[in-house]
Tab-separated table of C-alpha atoms in Angstrom:
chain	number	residue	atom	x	y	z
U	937	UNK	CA	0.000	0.000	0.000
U	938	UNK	CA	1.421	3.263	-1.098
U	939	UNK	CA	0.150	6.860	-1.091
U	940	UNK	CA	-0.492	8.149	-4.244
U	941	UNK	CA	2.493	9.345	-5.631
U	942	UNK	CA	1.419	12.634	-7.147
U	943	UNK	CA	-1.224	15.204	-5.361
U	944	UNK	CA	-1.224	17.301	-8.802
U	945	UNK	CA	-1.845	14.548	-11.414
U	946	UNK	CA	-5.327	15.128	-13.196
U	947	UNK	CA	-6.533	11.747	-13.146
U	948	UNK	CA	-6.649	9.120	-9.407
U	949	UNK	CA	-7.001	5.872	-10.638
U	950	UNK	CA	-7.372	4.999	-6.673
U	951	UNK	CA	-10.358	7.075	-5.413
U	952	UNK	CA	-11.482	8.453	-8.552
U	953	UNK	CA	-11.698	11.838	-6.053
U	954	UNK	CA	-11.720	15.315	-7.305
U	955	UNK	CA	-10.692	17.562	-4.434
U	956	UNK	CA	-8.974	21.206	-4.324
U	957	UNK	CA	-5.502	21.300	-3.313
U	958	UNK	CA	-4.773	22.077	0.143
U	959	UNK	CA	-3.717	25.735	0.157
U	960	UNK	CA	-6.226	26.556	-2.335
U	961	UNK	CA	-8.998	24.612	0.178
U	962	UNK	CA	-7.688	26.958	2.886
U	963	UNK	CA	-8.077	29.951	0.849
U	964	UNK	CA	-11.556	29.493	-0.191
U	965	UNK	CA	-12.361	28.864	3.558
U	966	UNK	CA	-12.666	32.244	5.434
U	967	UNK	CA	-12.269	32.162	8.761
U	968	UNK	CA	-15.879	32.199	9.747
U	969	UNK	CA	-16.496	29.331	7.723
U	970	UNK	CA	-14.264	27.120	9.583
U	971	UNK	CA	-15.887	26.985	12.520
U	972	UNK	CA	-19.258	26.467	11.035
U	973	UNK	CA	-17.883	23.643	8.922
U	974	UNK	CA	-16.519	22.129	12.388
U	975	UNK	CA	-19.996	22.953	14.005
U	976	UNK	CA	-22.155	20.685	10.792
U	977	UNK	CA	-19.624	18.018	12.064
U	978	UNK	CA	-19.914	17.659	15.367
U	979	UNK	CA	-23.915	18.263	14.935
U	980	UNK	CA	-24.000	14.897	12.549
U	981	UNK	CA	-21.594	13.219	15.022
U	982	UNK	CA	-24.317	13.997	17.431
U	983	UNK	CA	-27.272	12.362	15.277
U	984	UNK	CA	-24.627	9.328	14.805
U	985	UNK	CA	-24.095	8.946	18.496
U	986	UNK	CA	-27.827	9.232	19.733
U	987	UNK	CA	-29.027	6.413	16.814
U	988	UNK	CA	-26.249	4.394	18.427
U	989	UNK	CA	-27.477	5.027	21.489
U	990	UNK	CA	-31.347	4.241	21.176
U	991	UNK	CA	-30.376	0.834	19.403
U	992	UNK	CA	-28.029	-0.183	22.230
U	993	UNK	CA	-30.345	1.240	25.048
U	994	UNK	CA	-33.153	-1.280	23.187
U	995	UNK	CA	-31.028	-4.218	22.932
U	996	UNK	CA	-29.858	-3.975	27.181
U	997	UNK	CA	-33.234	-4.488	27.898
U	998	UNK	CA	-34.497	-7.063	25.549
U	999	UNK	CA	-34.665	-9.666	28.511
U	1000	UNK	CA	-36.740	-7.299	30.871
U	1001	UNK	CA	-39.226	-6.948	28.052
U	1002	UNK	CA	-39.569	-10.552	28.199
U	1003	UNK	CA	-39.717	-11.494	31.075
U	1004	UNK	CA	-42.110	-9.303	31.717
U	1005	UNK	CA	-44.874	-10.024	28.915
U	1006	UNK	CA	-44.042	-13.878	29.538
U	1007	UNK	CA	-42.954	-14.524	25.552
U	1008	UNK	CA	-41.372	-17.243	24.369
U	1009	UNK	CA	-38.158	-17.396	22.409
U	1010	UNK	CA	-40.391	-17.548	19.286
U	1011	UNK	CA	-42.935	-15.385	20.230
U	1012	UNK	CA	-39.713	-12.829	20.785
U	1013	UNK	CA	-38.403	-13.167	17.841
U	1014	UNK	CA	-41.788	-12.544	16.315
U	1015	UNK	CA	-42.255	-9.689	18.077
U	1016	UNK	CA	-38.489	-8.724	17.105
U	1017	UNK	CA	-39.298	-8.983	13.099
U	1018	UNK	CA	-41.181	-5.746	13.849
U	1019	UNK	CA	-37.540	-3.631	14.154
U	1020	UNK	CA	-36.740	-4.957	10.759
U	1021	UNK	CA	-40.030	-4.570	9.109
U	1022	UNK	CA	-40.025	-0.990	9.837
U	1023	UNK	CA	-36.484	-0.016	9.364
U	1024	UNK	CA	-36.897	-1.763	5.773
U	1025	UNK	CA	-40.250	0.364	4.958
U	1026	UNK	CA	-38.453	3.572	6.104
U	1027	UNK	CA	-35.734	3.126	3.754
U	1028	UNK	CA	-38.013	2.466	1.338
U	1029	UNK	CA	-39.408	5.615	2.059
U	1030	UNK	CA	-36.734	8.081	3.247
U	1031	UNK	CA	-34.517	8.194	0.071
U	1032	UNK	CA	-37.459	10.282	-2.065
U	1033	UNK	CA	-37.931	12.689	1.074
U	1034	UNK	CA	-34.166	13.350	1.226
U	1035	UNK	CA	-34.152	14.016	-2.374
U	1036	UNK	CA	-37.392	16.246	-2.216
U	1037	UNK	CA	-37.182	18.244	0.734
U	1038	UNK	CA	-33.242	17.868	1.692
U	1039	UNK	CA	-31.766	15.542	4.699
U	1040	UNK	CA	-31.707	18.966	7.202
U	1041	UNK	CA	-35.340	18.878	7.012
U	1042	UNK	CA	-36.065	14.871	7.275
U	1043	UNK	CA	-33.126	14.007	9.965
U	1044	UNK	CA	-34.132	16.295	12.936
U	1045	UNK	CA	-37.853	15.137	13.309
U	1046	UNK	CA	-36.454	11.633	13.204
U	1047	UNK	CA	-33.804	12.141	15.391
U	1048	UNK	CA	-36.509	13.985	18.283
U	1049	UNK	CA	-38.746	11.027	17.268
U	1050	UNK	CA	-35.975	8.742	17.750
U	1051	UNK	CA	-36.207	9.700	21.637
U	1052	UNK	CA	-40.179	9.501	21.401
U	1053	UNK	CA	-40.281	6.013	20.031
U	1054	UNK	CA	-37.930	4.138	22.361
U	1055	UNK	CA	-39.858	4.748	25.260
U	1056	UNK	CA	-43.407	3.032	23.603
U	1057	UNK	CA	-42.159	-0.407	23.692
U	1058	UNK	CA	-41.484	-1.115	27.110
U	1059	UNK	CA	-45.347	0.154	28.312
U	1060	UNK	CA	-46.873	-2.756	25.502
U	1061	UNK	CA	-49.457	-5.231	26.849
U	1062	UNK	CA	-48.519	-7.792	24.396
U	1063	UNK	CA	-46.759	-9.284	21.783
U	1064	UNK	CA	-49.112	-7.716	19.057
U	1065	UNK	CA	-48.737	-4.050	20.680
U	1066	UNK	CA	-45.098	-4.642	21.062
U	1067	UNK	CA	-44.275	-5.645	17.401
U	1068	UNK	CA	-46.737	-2.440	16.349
U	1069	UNK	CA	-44.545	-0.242	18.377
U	1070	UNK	CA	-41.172	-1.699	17.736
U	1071	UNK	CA	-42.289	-1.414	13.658
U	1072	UNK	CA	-42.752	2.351	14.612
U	1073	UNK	CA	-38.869	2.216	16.286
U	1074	UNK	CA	-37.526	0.520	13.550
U	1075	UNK	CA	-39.419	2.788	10.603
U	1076	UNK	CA	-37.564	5.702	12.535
U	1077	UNK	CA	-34.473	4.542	12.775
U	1078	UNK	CA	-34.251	3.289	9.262
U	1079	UNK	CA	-35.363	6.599	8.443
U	1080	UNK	CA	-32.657	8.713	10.370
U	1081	UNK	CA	-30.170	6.059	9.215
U	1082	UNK	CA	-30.623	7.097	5.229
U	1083	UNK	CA	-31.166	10.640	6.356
U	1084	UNK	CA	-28.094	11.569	8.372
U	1085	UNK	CA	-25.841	9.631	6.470
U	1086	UNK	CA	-26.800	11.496	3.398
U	1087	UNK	CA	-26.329	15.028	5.500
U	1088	UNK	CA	-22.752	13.317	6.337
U	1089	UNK	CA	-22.059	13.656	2.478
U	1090	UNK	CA	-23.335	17.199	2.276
U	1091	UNK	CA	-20.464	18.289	4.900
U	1092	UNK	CA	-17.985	16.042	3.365
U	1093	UNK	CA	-18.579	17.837	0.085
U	1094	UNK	CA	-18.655	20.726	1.823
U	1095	UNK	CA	-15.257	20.141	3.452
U	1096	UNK	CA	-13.381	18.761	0.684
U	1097	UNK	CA	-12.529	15.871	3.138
U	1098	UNK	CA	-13.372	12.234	3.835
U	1099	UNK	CA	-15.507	11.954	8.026
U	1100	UNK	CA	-17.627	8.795	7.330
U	1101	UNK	CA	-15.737	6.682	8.733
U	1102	UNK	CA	-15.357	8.665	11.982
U	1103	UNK	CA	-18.853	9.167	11.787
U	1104	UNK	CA	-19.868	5.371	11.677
U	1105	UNK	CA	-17.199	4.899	14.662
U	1106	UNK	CA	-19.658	7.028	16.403
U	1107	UNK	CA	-22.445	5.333	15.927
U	1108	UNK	CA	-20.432	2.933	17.264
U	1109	UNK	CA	-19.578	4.211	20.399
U	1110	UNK	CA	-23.675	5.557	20.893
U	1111	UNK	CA	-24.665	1.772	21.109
U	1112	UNK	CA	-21.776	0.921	23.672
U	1113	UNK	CA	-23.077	4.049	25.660
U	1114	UNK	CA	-26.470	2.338	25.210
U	1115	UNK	CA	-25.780	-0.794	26.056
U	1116	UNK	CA	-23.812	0.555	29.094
U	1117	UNK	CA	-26.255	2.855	30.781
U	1118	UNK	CA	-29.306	0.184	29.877
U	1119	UNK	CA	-27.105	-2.036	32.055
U	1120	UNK	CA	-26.675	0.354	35.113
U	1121	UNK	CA	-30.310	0.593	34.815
U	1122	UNK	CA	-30.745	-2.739	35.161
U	1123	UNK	CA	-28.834	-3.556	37.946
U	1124	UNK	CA	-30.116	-0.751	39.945
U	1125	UNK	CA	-33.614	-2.636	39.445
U	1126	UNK	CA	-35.204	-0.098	37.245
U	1127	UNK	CA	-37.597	-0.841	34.837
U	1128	UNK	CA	-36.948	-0.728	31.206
U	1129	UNK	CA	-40.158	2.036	31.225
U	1130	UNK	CA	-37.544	4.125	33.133
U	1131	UNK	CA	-34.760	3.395	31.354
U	1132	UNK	CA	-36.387	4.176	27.930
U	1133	UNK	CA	-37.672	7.516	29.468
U	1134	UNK	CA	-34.612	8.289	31.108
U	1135	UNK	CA	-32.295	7.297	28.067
U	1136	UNK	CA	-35.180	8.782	25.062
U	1137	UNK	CA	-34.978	12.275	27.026
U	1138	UNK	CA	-30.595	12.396	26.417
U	1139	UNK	CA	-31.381	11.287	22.574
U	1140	UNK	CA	-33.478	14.479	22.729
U	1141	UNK	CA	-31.683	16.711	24.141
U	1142	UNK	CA	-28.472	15.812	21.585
U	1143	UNK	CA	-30.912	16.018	19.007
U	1144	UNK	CA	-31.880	19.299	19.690
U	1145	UNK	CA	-28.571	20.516	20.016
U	1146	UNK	CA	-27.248	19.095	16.892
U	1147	UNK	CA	-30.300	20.769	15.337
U	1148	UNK	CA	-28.730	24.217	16.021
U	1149	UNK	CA	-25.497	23.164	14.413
U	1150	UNK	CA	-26.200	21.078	11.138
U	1151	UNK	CA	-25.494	21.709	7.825
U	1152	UNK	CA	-28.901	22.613	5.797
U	1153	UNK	CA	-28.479	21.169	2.438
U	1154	UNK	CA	-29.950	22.744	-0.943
U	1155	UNK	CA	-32.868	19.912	-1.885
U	1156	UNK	CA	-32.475	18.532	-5.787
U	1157	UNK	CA	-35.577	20.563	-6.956
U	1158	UNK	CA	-34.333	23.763	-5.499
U	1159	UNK	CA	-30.997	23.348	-6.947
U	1160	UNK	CA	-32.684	22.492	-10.539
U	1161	UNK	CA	-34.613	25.963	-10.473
U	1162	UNK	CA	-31.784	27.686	-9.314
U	1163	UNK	CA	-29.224	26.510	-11.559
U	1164	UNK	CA	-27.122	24.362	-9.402
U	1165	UNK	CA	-24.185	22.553	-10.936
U	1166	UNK	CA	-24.991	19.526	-7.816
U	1167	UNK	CA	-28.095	19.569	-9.365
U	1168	UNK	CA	-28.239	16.350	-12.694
U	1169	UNK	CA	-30.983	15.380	-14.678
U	1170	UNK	CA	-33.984	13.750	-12.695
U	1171	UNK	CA	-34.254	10.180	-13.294
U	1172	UNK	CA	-36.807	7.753	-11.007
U	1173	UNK	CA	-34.265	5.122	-10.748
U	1174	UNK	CA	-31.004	4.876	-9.501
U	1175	UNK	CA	-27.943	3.654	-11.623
U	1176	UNK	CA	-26.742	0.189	-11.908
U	1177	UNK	CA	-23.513	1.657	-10.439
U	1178	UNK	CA	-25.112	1.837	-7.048
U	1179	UNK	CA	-26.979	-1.371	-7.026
U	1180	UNK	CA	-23.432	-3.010	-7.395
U	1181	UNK	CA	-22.391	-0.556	-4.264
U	1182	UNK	CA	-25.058	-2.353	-2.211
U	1183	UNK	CA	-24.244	-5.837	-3.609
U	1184	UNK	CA	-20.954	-4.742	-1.891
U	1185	UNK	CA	-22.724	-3.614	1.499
U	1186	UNK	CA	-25.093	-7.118	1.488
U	1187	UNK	CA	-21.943	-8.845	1.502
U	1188	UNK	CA	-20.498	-7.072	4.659
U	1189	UNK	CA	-23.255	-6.798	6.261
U	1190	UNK	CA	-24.012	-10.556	6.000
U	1191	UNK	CA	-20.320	-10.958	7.591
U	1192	UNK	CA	-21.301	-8.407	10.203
U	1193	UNK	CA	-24.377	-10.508	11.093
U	1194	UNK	CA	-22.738	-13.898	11.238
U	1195	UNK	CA	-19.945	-12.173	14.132
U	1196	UNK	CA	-22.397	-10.888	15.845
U	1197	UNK	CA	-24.807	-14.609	15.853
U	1198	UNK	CA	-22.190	-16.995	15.468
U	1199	UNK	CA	-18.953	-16.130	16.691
U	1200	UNK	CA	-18.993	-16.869	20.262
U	1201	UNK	CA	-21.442	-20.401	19.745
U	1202	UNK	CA	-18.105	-21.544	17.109
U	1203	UNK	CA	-15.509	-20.694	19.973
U	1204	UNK	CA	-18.475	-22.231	22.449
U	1205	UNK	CA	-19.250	-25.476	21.002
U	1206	UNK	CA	-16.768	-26.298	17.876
U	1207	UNK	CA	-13.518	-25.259	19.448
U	1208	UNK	CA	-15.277	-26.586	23.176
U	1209	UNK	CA	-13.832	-22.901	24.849
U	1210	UNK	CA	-15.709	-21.239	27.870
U	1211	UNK	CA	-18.814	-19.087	27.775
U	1212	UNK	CA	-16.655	-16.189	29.012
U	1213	UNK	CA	-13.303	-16.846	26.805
U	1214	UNK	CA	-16.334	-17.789	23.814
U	1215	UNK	CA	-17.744	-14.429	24.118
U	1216	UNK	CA	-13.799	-12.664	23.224
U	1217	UNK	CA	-14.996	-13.119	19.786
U	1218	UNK	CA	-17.539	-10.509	19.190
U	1219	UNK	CA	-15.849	-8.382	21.693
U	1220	UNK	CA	-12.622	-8.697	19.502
U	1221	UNK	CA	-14.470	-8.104	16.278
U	1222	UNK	CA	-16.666	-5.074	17.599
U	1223	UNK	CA	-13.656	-3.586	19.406
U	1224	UNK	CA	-11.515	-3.901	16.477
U	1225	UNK	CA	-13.995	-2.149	13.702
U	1226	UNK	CA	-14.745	0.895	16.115
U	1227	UNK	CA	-10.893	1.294	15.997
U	1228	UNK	CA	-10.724	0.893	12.516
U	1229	UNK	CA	-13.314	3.253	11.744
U	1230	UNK	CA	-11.933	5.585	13.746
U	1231	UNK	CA	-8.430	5.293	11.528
U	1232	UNK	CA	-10.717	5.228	8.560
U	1233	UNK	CA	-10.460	8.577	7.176
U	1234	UNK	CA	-7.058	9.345	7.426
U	1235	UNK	CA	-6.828	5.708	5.349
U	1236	UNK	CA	-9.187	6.835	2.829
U	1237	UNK	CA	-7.118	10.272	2.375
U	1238	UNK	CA	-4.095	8.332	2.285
U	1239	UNK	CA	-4.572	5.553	0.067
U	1240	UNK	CA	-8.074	6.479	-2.222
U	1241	UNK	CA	-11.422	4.551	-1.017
U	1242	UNK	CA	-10.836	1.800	-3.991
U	1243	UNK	CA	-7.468	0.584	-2.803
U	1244	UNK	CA	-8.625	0.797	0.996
U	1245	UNK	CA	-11.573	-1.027	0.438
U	1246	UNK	CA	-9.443	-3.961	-1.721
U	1247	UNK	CA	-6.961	-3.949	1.094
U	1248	UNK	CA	-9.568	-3.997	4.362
U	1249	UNK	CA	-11.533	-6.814	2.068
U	1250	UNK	CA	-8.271	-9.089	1.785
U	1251	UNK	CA	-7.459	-8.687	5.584
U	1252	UNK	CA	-11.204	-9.504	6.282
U	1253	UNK	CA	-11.252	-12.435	4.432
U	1254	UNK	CA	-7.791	-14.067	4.945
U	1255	UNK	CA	-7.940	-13.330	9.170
U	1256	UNK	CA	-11.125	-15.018	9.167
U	1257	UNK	CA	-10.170	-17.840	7.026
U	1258	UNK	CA	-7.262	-17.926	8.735
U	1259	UNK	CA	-8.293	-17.993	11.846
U	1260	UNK	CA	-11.200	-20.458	11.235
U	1261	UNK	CA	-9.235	-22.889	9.739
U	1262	UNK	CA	-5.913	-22.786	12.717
U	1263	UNK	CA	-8.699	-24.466	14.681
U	1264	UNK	CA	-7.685	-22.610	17.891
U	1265	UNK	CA	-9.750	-20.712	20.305
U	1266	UNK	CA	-7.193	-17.840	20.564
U	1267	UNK	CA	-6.673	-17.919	16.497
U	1268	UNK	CA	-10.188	-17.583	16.783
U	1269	UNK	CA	-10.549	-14.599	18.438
U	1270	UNK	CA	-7.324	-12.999	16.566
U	1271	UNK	CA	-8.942	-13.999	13.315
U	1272	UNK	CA	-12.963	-12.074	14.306
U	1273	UNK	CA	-10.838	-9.254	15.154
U	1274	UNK	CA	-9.182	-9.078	11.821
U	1275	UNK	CA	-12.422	-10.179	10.117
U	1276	UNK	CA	-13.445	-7.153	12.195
U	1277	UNK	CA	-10.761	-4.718	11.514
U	1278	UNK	CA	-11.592	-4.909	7.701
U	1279	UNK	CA	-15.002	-4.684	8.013
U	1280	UNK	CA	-14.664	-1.433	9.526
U	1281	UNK	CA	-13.964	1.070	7.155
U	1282	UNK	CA	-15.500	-0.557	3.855
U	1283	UNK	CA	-19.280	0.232	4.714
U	1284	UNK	CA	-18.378	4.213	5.666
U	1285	UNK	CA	-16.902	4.135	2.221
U	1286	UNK	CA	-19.717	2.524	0.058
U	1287	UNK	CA	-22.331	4.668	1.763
U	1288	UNK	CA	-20.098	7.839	0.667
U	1289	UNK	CA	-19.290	6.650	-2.632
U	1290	UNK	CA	-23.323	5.951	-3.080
U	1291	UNK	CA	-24.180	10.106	-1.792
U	1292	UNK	CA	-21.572	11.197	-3.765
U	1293	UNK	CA	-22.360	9.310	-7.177
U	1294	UNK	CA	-25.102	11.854	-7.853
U	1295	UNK	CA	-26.140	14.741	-5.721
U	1296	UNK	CA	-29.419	14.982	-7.154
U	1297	UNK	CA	-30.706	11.195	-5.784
U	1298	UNK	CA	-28.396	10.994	-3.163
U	1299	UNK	CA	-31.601	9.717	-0.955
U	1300	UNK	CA	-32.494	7.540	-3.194
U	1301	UNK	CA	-29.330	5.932	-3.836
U	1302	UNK	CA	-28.180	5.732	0.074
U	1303	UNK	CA	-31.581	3.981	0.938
U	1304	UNK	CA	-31.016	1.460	-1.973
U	1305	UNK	CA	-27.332	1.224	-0.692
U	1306	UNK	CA	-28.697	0.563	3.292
U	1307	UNK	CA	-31.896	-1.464	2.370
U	1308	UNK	CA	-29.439	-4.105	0.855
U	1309	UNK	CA	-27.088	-3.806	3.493
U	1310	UNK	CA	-29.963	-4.651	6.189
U	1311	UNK	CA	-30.967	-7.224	4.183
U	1312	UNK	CA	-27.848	-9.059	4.307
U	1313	UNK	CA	-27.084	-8.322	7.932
U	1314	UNK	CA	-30.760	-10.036	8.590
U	1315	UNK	CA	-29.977	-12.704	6.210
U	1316	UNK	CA	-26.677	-13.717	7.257
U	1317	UNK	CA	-26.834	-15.124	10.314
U	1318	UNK	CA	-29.780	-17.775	9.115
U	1319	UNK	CA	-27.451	-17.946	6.067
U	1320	UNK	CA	-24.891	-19.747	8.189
U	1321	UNK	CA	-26.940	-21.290	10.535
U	1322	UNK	CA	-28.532	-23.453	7.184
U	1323	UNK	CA	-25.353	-23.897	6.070
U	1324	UNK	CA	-23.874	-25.436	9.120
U	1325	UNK	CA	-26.836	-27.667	9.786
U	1326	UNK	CA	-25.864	-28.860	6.394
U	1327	UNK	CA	-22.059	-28.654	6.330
U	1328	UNK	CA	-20.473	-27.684	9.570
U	1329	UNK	CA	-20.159	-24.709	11.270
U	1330	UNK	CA	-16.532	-24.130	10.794
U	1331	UNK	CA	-16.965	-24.661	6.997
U	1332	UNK	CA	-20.059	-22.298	7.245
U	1333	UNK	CA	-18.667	-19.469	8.631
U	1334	UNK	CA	-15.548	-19.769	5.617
U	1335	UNK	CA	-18.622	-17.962	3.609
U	1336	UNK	CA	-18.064	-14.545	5.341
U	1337	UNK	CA	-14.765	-14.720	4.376
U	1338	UNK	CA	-14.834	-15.389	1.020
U	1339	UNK	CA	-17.765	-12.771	0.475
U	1340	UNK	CA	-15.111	-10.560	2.065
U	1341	UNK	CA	-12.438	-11.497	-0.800
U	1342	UNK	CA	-15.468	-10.948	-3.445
U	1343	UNK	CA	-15.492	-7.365	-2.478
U	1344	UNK	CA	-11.758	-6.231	-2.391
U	1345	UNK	CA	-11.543	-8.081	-5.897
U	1346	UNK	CA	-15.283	-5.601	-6.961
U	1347	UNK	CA	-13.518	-3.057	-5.085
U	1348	UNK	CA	-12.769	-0.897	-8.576
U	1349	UNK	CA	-16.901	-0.342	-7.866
U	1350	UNK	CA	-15.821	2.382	-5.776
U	1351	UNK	CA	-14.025	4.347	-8.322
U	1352	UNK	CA	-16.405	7.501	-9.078
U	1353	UNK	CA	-16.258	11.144	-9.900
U	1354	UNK	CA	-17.217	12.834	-6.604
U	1355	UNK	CA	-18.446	16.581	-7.195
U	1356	UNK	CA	-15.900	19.326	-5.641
U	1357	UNK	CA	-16.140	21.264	-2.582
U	1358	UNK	CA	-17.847	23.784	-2.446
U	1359	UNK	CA	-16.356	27.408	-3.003
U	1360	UNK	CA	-17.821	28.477	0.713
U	1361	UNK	CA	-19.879	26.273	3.228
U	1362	UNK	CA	-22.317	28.352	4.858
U	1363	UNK	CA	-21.279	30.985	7.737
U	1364	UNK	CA	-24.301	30.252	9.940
U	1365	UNK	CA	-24.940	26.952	10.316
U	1366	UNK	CA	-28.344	26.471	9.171
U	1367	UNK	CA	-27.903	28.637	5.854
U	1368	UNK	CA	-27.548	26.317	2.809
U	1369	UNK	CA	-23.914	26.246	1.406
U	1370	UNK	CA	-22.718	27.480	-1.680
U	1371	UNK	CA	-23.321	25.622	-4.833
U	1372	UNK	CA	-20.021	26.849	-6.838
U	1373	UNK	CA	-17.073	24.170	-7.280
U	1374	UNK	CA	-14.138	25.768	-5.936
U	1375	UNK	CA	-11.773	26.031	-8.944
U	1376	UNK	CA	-8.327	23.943	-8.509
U	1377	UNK	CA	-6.008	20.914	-9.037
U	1378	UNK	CA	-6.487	17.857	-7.934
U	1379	UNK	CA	-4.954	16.996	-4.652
U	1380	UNK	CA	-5.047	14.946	-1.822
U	1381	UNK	CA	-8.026	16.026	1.133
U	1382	UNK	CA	-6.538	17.731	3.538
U	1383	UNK	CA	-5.849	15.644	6.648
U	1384	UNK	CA	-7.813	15.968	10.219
């Protein structure tokens, strides 16, 4: 892996990434702008963190809500199918809104309703009521998924510089905060009606703080009438080009759903390891992506988003493969946490390359991009459990890992014309940016 070789050359056969160079960047930027650039950042770091935070909060408190309605494993799971039904149907939805109206305007709602939603579940009667109200929490989330991942591309456009990744390690971090505070909550002995209030009034409050800081974006009408060079030719379908960018984000995700299922029963009852060593697995593969994520952008700057996503695909699939086939409870764990570490930064960098492809659908083409990367994170792990009730489990779980190698050798997918930055992001937060490309060579972003 090498950095590209020449900031000035006209043509980067790596990222395909049109970008002003440096000085020129800093230039355009006056000094207003800066911090109002920094401000749309920290405000979609904010909507990352609280949809984290609501998922994780949920998931702590799964067992209270059971216990507590007297279900059944199946009747759970049932009643679970409502979280995916919704977040489905709100992707479905979302990416037209986005498109129509801009993401400033769909996000915030979501992100207030976000707080409003998590608290229904856990005062249900029943199964029925439950799966009704956790098809509302899912429709939301799905919702503020497409939406504030497509307001993440507005400020990287605006900034001239690659954030999803640090964004997505956010997200990351909100559902350990969840998970963590549901889990104080519990062993204090409060309910999960508490803990949903008490956790739904923080998402809230960031939500309403981030609403004072984001980044309003210009929607794809508006720029039409007004002339917009963001703004292309309406079509009602998105291109092939992003179809094959969620072929690439079903794969992960089914890889993602398989560690998260499957890792700690193969260290559990294949390699015959401890509940508590067994459980190292998804620890070592969540641990490792949030840290990858995190590194993600300065990776992406560095090397272009086709060769890091061909070079995170090859350690994903060869640690896991490796690891899987040592036979070893420790290679185990070693080999999730590579299977982990190159996991991390190739969704952050699919989603981007789908909001970039074409400003004018970016909705439409991030919600086809995260509908098929649900799908496959639903579908994967009763994609391996059929497979090892056929095969084994061992030779099962080799699937993830060669659906890993599949996308660093697709990886030239990636490679796209992304539109400049703009000439001047906005000096007030909430005022849409400027639509001018900021005239320049080619360069490489500048680093955080």
């Amino acid at each position: 892996m090498t950095p590209r070789d020449d900031p000035r050359d006209d043509t980067d056969e790596s990222s395909g990434t049109n970008l002003p160079a440096p000085e020129e960047h800093t230039m355009a930027l006056s000094a207003p702008a800066l911090p109002a650039l920094l401000r749309a950042r920290v405000a979609v770091y904010g909507l990352f963190l609280l949809a984290g935070m609501a998922i994780g909060t949920w998931t702590s408190r799964i067992p209270a809500i059971k216990a507590d309605l007297r279900l059944s494993d199946g009747a759970l799971s049932l009643g679970l199918l409502g979280i995916a039904a919704g977040a489905i149907t709100g992707m479905q939805v979302v990416g037209r809104l986005v498109d129509r109206y801009g993401s400033y305007r769909i996000m915030l709602p979501m992100a207030v309703a976000q707080g409003l939603v998590l608290v229904v579940p856990a005062y249900m009667p029943g199964l029925p009521a439950l799966a009704l109200s956790l098809f509302a929490f899912g429709a939301v989330n799905g919702t503020l998924d497409v939406a504030m991942n497509a307001n993440a591309v507005v400020v990287e456009r605006a900034s001239g510089k690659s954030m999803m990744s640090s964004f997505h390690a956010v997200f990351s971090v909100g559902g350990f905060a969840g998970a963590s505070a549901g889990g104080m909550f519990a062993h204090a002995g409060m309910s999960p009606g508490v803990t949903f209030a008490a956790m739904g009034a923080v998402i809230m409050i960031i939500a309403l703080l981030s609403a004072r800081w984001a980044m309003r974006d210009v929607p794809a009408r508006e720029a039409a009438r007004a002339g917009s060079p963001d703004a292309g030719p309406a079509r009602r379908r998105v291109g092939g080009g992003v179809l094959l960018l969620g072929v690439l984000a079903f794969c992960c995700m089914i890889g993602e759903g398989a560690a998260a299922d499957w890792g700690s029963v193969y260290l559990r009852d294949s390699l015959g390891s401890s509940p508590g060593f067994a459980a190292a697995a998804y620890a070592a593969f969540s641990i490792m992506m949030t840290a990858g994520r995190f590194a993600g952008d300065r990776l992406a700057a560095w090397l272009g988003p086709v060769t890091l996503v061909r070079c995170c695909g090859a350690l994903a699939g060869a640690g896991l493969a490796a690891g899987i086939v040592a036979g070893d409870p420790v290679a185990g764990v070693v080999g999730f946490g590579l299977f982990g570490a190159g996991l991390s930064c190739i969704i952050p960098q699919v989603f981007s390359a789908a909001g970039h492809r074409d400003p004018a659908q970016s909705g439409r083409a991030l919600a086809a991009v995260a509908s098929l990367g649900y799908t496959g994170f639903l579908a994967g792990p009763v994609l391996i459990g059929g497979l090892a009730e056929a095969v084994t489990l061992p030779h099962a779980l080799l699937v993830p890992a060669v659906l890993a190698l599949f996308v660093a050798f697709t990886a030239p997918v990636m490679r796209s014309r992304r539109p400049e930055p703009t000439s001047g992001p906005p000096s007030e937060p909430a005022s849409e940016p400027m639509s001018g490309p900021a005239p320049g060579r080619r360069s490489e972003p500048a680093r955080d």
